[in-house]
mmCIF file of C-alpha atoms in Angstrom:
data_model
loop_
_atom_site.group_PDB
_atom_site.id
_atom_site.type_symbol
_atom_site.label_atom_id
_atom_site.label_comp_id
_atom_site.label_asym_id
_atom_site.label_seq_id
_atom_site.Cartn_x
_atom_site.Cartn_y
_atom_site.Cartn_z
ATOM 1 C CA MET A 179 -19.643 25.070 -77.254
ATOM 2 C CA THR A 180 -16.455 26.004 -74.629
ATOM 3 C CA THR A 181 -14.688 23.817 -73.423
ATOM 4 C CA SER A 182 -12.593 26.080 -71.242
ATOM 5 C CA ARG A 183 -12.826 24.594 -67.708
ATOM 6 C CA LEU A 184 -13.108 27.680 -66.005
ATOM 7 C CA GLY A 185 -15.895 30.575 -66.213
ATOM 8 C CA ALA A 186 -18.031 33.277 -65.830
ATOM 9 C CA GLU A 187 -21.869 33.228 -66.615
ATOM 10 C CA ALA A 188 -23.867 36.213 -66.785
ATOM 11 C CA VAL A 189 -22.245 36.982 -63.042
ATOM 12 C CA THR A 190 -23.670 40.505 -61.463
ATOM 13 C CA VAL A 191 -21.585 40.884 -57.979
ATOM 14 C CA GLY A 192 -20.939 43.209 -55.425
ATOM 15 C CA TYR A 193 -20.056 44.002 -52.075
ATOM 16 C CA GLY A 194 -24.107 44.914 -50.666
ATOM 17 C CA GLY A 195 -24.591 47.892 -51.907
ATOM 18 C CA ASP A 196 -24.641 48.958 -55.902
ATOM 19 C CA PRO A 197 -22.972 45.556 -58.192
ATOM 20 C CA VAL A 198 -19.151 45.858 -58.671
ATOM 21 C CA VAL A 199 -19.104 43.621 -61.581
ATOM 22 C CA ARG A 200 -22.271 44.081 -63.983
ATOM 23 C CA ASP A 201 -23.886 40.248 -65.774
ATOM 24 C CA LEU A 202 -20.350 39.671 -66.727
ATOM 25 C CA THR A 203 -19.524 35.906 -69.134
ATOM 26 C CA LEU A 204 -16.083 35.223 -69.322
ATOM 27 C CA ASP A 205 -14.036 31.795 -70.243
ATOM 28 C CA ILE A 206 -10.319 31.592 -69.352
ATOM 29 C CA PRO A 207 -8.984 29.357 -71.457
ATOM 30 C CA ASP A 208 -7.239 26.029 -70.653
ATOM 31 C CA GLY A 209 -3.605 25.738 -70.499
ATOM 32 C CA LEU A 210 -3.020 29.460 -71.044
ATOM 33 C CA VAL A 211 -1.574 32.430 -69.351
ATOM 34 C CA THR A 212 -4.414 35.532 -68.968
ATOM 35 C CA THR A 213 -4.443 38.448 -67.165
ATOM 36 C CA ILE A 214 -6.807 40.040 -66.315
ATOM 37 C CA VAL A 215 -6.171 44.551 -66.512
ATOM 38 C CA GLY A 216 -8.351 47.474 -65.642
ATOM 39 C CA PRO A 217 -8.369 50.749 -63.814
ATOM 40 C CA ASN A 218 -8.814 50.909 -60.258
ATOM 41 C CA GLY A 219 -11.951 50.098 -59.089
ATOM 42 C CA CYS A 220 -13.438 48.226 -62.209
ATOM 43 C CA GLY A 221 -13.931 44.935 -60.589
ATOM 44 C CA LYS A 222 -11.130 42.982 -61.232
ATOM 45 C CA SER A 223 -10.112 41.738 -57.700
ATOM 46 C CA THR A 224 -13.789 40.885 -57.293
ATOM 47 C CA LEU A 225 -13.808 38.901 -60.314
ATOM 48 C CA LEU A 226 -11.012 36.994 -59.357
ATOM 49 C CA ARG A 227 -12.379 36.424 -56.303
ATOM 50 C CA THR A 228 -16.042 35.355 -57.347
ATOM 51 C CA LEU A 229 -14.124 32.662 -59.606
ATOM 52 C CA ALA A 230 -12.139 31.289 -56.420
ATOM 53 C CA ARG A 231 -15.447 31.328 -54.946
ATOM 54 C CA LEU A 232 -15.072 33.492 -51.922
ATOM 55 C CA LEU A 233 -17.544 35.783 -53.242
ATOM 56 C CA ALA A 234 -20.870 34.578 -54.092
ATOM 57 C CA PRO A 235 -22.508 36.411 -57.230
ATOM 58 C CA THR A 236 -26.274 37.915 -56.601
ATOM 59 C CA SER A 237 -26.964 36.488 -60.448
ATOM 60 C CA GLY A 238 -25.530 34.048 -62.845
ATOM 61 C CA ARG A 239 -22.734 31.607 -61.709
ATOM 62 C CA VAL A 240 -19.264 30.289 -62.321
ATOM 63 C CA ARG A 241 -18.701 27.139 -63.066
ATOM 64 C CA LEU A 242 -15.821 25.060 -63.201
ATOM 65 C CA ASP A 243 -15.606 21.916 -64.769
ATOM 66 C CA GLY A 244 -19.387 22.232 -65.827
ATOM 67 C CA ASP A 245 -20.769 22.127 -62.864
ATOM 68 C CA ALA A 246 -21.603 25.395 -60.883
ATOM 69 C CA ILE A 247 -19.168 26.487 -58.373
ATOM 70 C CA THR A 248 -21.424 26.351 -55.484
ATOM 71 C CA ASP A 249 -22.306 22.882 -55.687
ATOM 72 C CA VAL A 250 -18.679 21.221 -56.132
ATOM 73 C CA PRO A 251 -18.047 21.075 -52.704
ATOM 74 C CA THR A 252 -15.205 23.021 -50.422
ATOM 75 C CA ARG A 253 -12.596 20.691 -50.037
ATOM 76 C CA GLU A 254 -12.952 19.731 -53.568
ATOM 77 C CA VAL A 255 -12.879 23.034 -55.279
ATOM 78 C CA SER A 256 -9.732 23.164 -53.084
ATOM 79 C CA ARG A 257 -8.547 20.308 -55.303
ATOM 80 C CA ARG A 258 -8.854 21.805 -58.564
ATOM 81 C CA LEU A 259 -8.122 25.109 -57.962
ATOM 82 C CA ALA A 260 -5.671 27.815 -55.575
ATOM 83 C CA LEU A 261 -6.034 31.232 -55.575
ATOM 84 C CA LEU A 262 -2.683 33.792 -54.127
ATOM 85 C CA PRO A 263 -4.485 36.870 -52.723
ATOM 86 C CA GLN A 264 -3.102 40.341 -52.642
ATOM 87 C CA SER A 265 -0.948 40.479 -49.499
ATOM 88 C CA PRO A 266 -1.481 37.007 -47.683
ATOM 89 C CA ILE A 267 -0.609 37.317 -44.365
ATOM 90 C CA ALA A 268 0.688 34.570 -42.026
ATOM 91 C CA PRO A 269 1.420 34.330 -38.213
ATOM 92 C CA GLU A 270 5.143 35.986 -37.149
ATOM 93 C CA GLY A 271 7.450 33.496 -37.443
ATOM 94 C CA LEU A 272 6.351 30.909 -39.619
ATOM 95 C CA MET A 273 8.731 29.084 -41.258
ATOM 96 C CA VAL A 274 8.657 28.816 -45.028
ATOM 97 C CA ARG A 275 8.466 25.337 -45.396
ATOM 98 C CA ASP A 276 5.599 24.732 -42.736
ATOM 99 C CA LEU A 277 3.026 28.188 -45.019
ATOM 100 C CA VAL A 278 4.486 25.831 -48.395
ATOM 101 C CA GLY A 279 2.887 22.310 -46.519
ATOM 102 C CA ARG A 280 -0.585 24.735 -46.179
ATOM 103 C CA GLY A 281 -0.916 24.255 -49.108
ATOM 104 C CA ARG A 282 -1.248 20.150 -49.263
ATOM 105 C CA HIS A 283 -4.579 20.613 -46.153
ATOM 106 C CA PRO A 284 -8.109 19.880 -48.991
ATOM 107 C CA HIS A 285 -5.358 16.600 -49.894
ATOM 108 C CA GLN A 286 -5.400 15.448 -46.044
ATOM 109 C CA ARG A 287 -8.564 13.304 -44.830
ATOM 110 C CA TRP A 288 -8.760 11.880 -40.833
ATOM 111 C CA PHE A 289 -8.134 8.544 -42.305
ATOM 112 C CA ARG A 290 -5.444 9.987 -44.467
ATOM 113 C CA GLN A 291 -2.523 11.861 -42.600
ATOM 114 C CA TRP A 292 0.381 13.949 -44.033
ATOM 115 C CA SER A 293 2.462 11.471 -46.034
ATOM 116 C CA PRO A 294 5.797 10.811 -48.087
ATOM 117 C CA ALA A 295 3.884 11.754 -51.048
ATOM 118 C CA ASP A 296 2.958 15.191 -49.196
ATOM 119 C CA GLU A 297 6.246 15.728 -48.387
ATOM 120 C CA ASP A 298 7.644 15.152 -52.536
ATOM 121 C CA VAL A 299 4.863 17.873 -53.606
ATOM 122 C CA VAL A 300 6.200 20.155 -50.692
ATOM 123 C CA GLU A 301 9.783 19.451 -51.714
ATOM 124 C CA GLN A 302 9.284 19.988 -55.830
ATOM 125 C CA ALA A 303 7.005 23.430 -55.283
ATOM 126 C CA LEU A 304 9.833 24.731 -53.137
ATOM 127 C CA ARG A 305 12.883 23.420 -55.475
ATOM 128 C CA LEU A 306 10.409 24.476 -58.660
ATOM 129 C CA THR A 307 10.635 28.080 -56.817
ATOM 130 C CA ASP A 308 14.028 27.925 -56.139
ATOM 131 C CA THR A 309 12.986 28.840 -52.110
ATOM 132 C CA TRP A 310 14.251 24.826 -51.122
ATOM 133 C CA GLU A 311 17.357 26.418 -49.265
ATOM 134 C CA LEU A 312 15.156 29.196 -47.594
ATOM 135 C CA ARG A 313 12.469 26.326 -46.481
ATOM 136 C CA ASP A 314 14.135 27.014 -42.515
ATOM 137 C CA ARG A 315 13.940 30.671 -42.516
ATOM 138 C CA ALA A 316 10.890 32.512 -41.342
ATOM 139 C CA LEU A 317 8.935 33.963 -43.924
ATOM 140 C CA ASP A 318 8.634 37.779 -42.585
ATOM 141 C CA GLN A 319 12.755 37.549 -42.169
ATOM 142 C CA LEU A 320 12.747 36.835 -46.352
ATOM 143 C CA SER A 321 12.842 40.067 -48.835
ATOM 144 C CA GLY A 322 9.856 40.711 -50.909
ATOM 145 C CA GLY A 323 10.793 39.197 -53.998
ATOM 146 C CA GLN A 324 11.950 35.628 -51.731
ATOM 147 C CA ARG A 325 7.645 35.628 -49.626
ATOM 148 C CA GLN A 326 6.301 36.474 -52.674
ATOM 149 C CA ARG A 327 8.059 33.013 -54.445
ATOM 150 C CA ALA A 328 7.656 30.860 -50.827
ATOM 151 C CA TRP A 329 3.189 32.124 -51.239
ATOM 152 C CA ILE A 330 3.253 30.988 -54.556
ATOM 153 C CA ALA A 331 5.725 27.837 -53.175
ATOM 154 C CA MET A 332 2.946 26.857 -51.211
ATOM 155 C CA THR A 333 0.006 27.504 -54.473
ATOM 156 C CA LEU A 334 1.795 25.319 -56.384
ATOM 157 C CA ALA A 335 1.973 22.640 -53.024
ATOM 158 C CA GLN A 336 -2.162 22.223 -54.003
ATOM 159 C CA ASP A 337 -0.958 21.050 -57.042
ATOM 160 C CA THR A 338 -4.574 22.082 -58.627
ATOM 161 C CA ASP A 339 -3.793 22.831 -62.413
ATOM 162 C CA LEU A 340 -5.819 26.414 -62.590
ATOM 163 C CA VAL A 341 -3.908 28.570 -60.573
ATOM 164 C CA LEU A 342 -5.886 32.333 -59.619
ATOM 165 C CA LEU A 343 -3.150 35.365 -58.169
ATOM 166 C CA ASP A 344 -4.021 38.981 -57.352
ATOM 167 C CA GLU A 345 -1.805 40.905 -58.510
ATOM 168 C CA PRO A 346 1.431 39.086 -57.262
ATOM 169 C CA THR A 347 3.803 42.173 -57.842
ATOM 170 C CA THR A 348 2.297 44.181 -55.721
ATOM 171 C CA PHE A 349 4.965 46.077 -53.952
ATOM 172 C CA LEU A 350 7.817 44.527 -54.920
ATOM 173 C CA ASP A 351 10.626 46.367 -57.151
ATOM 174 C CA LEU A 352 10.971 45.814 -60.916
ATOM 175 C CA ALA A 353 13.514 43.002 -60.727
ATOM 176 C CA HIS A 354 11.628 41.041 -58.163
ATOM 177 C CA GLN A 355 8.044 41.501 -60.449
ATOM 178 C CA VAL A 356 9.961 40.139 -63.420
ATOM 179 C CA GLU A 357 11.720 37.409 -61.104
ATOM 180 C CA VAL A 358 8.050 36.481 -59.706
ATOM 181 C CA LEU A 359 6.481 36.634 -63.127
ATOM 182 C CA ASP A 360 9.410 34.805 -64.317
ATOM 183 C CA LEU A 361 8.553 32.207 -62.554
ATOM 184 C CA VAL A 362 4.900 32.115 -63.744
ATOM 185 C CA SER A 363 5.359 31.693 -66.802
ATOM 186 C CA ARG A 364 7.552 28.409 -66.086
ATOM 187 C CA LEU A 365 4.247 27.558 -64.524
ATOM 188 C CA ASN A 366 2.838 27.489 -67.298
ATOM 189 C CA ARG A 367 5.165 26.939 -69.719
ATOM 190 C CA GLU A 368 6.764 23.688 -68.183
ATOM 191 C CA ARG A 369 4.205 22.585 -65.540
ATOM 192 C CA GLY A 370 1.427 23.438 -67.842
ATOM 193 C CA ARG A 371 -0.624 25.449 -65.227
ATOM 194 C CA THR A 372 -3.669 27.440 -65.936
ATOM 195 C CA VAL A 373 -2.684 30.847 -65.131
ATOM 196 C CA THR A 374 -5.130 33.297 -64.689
ATOM 197 C CA MET A 375 -3.458 37.433 -62.951
ATOM 198 C CA VAL A 376 -4.264 40.267 -61.349
ATOM 199 C CA LEU A 377 -2.206 43.205 -62.810
ATOM 200 C CA HIS A 378 -1.536 46.890 -62.843
ATOM 201 C CA ASP A 379 1.442 47.314 -65.269
ATOM 202 C CA LEU A 380 0.252 47.201 -68.734
ATOM 203 C CA ASN A 381 4.033 46.943 -70.064
ATOM 204 C CA LEU A 382 4.037 42.986 -67.802
ATOM 205 C CA ALA A 383 0.683 42.459 -69.111
ATOM 206 C CA ALA A 384 1.694 42.687 -72.608
ATOM 207 C CA ARG A 385 5.369 40.050 -72.238
ATOM 208 C CA TYR A 386 3.744 37.847 -69.438
ATOM 209 C CA SER A 387 0.070 36.809 -71.261
ATOM 210 C CA ASP A 388 -1.131 34.574 -73.416
ATOM 211 C CA ARG A 389 -4.527 36.835 -73.231
ATOM 212 C CA VAL A 390 -5.116 40.318 -72.080
ATOM 213 C CA VAL A 391 -9.141 40.703 -70.412
ATOM 214 C CA VAL A 392 -9.089 44.540 -69.896
ATOM 215 C CA MET A 393 -12.033 45.332 -67.748
ATOM 216 C CA HIS A 394 -13.999 48.846 -67.368
ATOM 217 C CA ASP A 395 -17.089 49.847 -65.139
ATOM 218 C CA GLY A 396 -17.023 45.997 -63.794
ATOM 219 C CA ALA A 397 -17.059 45.154 -67.011
ATOM 220 C CA VAL A 398 -15.077 43.091 -69.927
ATOM 221 C CA VAL A 399 -14.967 45.909 -73.036
ATOM 222 C CA THR A 400 -12.209 43.663 -74.903
ATOM 223 C CA GLN A 401 -9.918 40.479 -74.678
ATOM 224 C CA GLY A 402 -7.798 38.715 -77.201
ATOM 225 C CA ALA A 403 -3.804 38.450 -77.589
ATOM 226 C CA PRO A 404 -1.647 42.139 -76.305
ATOM 227 C CA ARG A 405 -0.919 43.312 -79.853
ATOM 228 C CA GLU A 406 -4.687 43.165 -80.417
ATOM 229 C CA VAL A 407 -6.312 43.930 -77.544
ATOM 230 C CA PHE A 408 -3.200 47.824 -76.376
ATOM 231 C CA THR A 409 -4.033 50.010 -79.177
ATOM 232 C CA VAL A 410 -3.994 53.778 -78.488
ATOM 233 C CA ASP A 411 -8.543 54.808 -78.572
ATOM 234 C CA LEU A 412 -8.288 51.412 -75.867
ATOM 235 C CA LEU A 413 -5.791 53.312 -73.688
ATOM 236 C CA GLN A 414 -7.223 56.158 -74.144
ATOM 237 C CA GLU A 415 -11.080 55.135 -73.736
ATOM 238 C CA VAL A 416 -10.430 52.878 -70.462
ATOM 239 C CA PHE A 417 -7.519 54.366 -69.148
ATOM 240 C CA GLY A 418 -7.906 58.165 -70.033
ATOM 241 C CA LEU A 419 -4.232 57.604 -70.585
ATOM 242 C CA THR A 420 -2.395 59.289 -74.310
ATOM 243 C CA ALA A 421 0.219 56.982 -74.784
ATOM 244 C CA ASP A 422 1.981 55.615 -77.988
ATOM 245 C CA VAL A 423 2.259 51.813 -78.332
ATOM 246 C CA LEU A 424 5.266 50.910 -79.675
ATOM 247 C CA ASP A 425 6.791 47.221 -80.569
ATOM 248 C CA ASP A 426 9.138 46.072 -78.568
ATOM 249 C CA PRO A 427 12.467 45.122 -80.585
ATOM 250 C CA ARG A 428 13.347 42.063 -78.755
ATOM 251 C CA THR A 429 10.015 40.350 -78.288
ATOM 252 C CA GLY A 430 8.000 42.332 -81.007
ATOM 253 C CA LEU A 431 5.146 42.821 -78.142
ATOM 254 C CA PRO A 432 3.380 45.873 -77.542
ATOM 255 C CA ILE A 433 4.922 48.699 -75.329
ATOM 256 C CA VAL A 434 3.315 51.329 -73.894
ATOM 257 C CA VAL A 435 4.276 54.368 -73.961
ATOM 258 C CA PRO A 436 2.851 56.993 -71.912
ATOM 259 C CA VAL A 437 2.664 61.116 -73.768
ATOM 260 C CA SER A 438 3.139 63.466 -71.411
ATOM 261 C CA ALA A 439 0.702 65.904 -70.993
ATOM 262 C CA PRO A 440 2.084 69.549 -71.872
ATOM 263 C CA THR A 441 3.227 72.238 -69.914
ATOM 264 C CA PRO A 442 1.546 75.286 -69.639
ATOM 265 C CA ALA A 443 4.277 77.714 -70.489
ATOM 266 C CA PRO A 444 4.657 80.390 -67.749
ATOM 267 C CA THR A 445 3.049 83.559 -67.288
ATOM 268 C CA ARG A 446 4.319 86.634 -67.487
#
């Protein structure tokens, strides 16, 4: 019997046409960083949105703490689970401190408005993400990496043990991608957050994940530690990618090195 707090059980889900995810079962291991990878259109983000109850499956269920997530009140779900979607949007001119403060909304009641405890949680989120010095700046004046750290601070201010991140490094250069994923790693190691995220970069997935879930055509192909998952055969089968898989000399983790297709000889 599984002891994980969050999981999908025989879930099928789509957007009105053919299902995008089909009869998928997956447990999210507690206390680990799990990364979902796969080719474009395979259902990664759809699965994450379903786990967060933004999409309702046509069959099967998402389980949260032993209950069907649809049976848990919306506000209660938001106290247990936080989702940072792809390319989140905020009103123009919104200050960082106000954005992060929005993470406290699930904890508000008509009889319990903003409190010193809320202020403390927001400050901790800002400091943990190194955005304290940015708190009085408008979000749209920040660099890509700074903005993403501010959004993660808002997610942290929600104060949930389960955190879902949908492509948190999209549109960031490599330095900012590493900056954001170093933060994700700290949240897991130092704060005990269970993190599930979608990434496109296989080498970053190998470096920052305890567990990797590989999807293809709406189903889970394999899952496990990065060393177990990233093989030459799997890369060819799932991604259509001819690549070598090497050991990182610093970490021992796998590095995926694509092999260029041979260049045809010029015709004469």
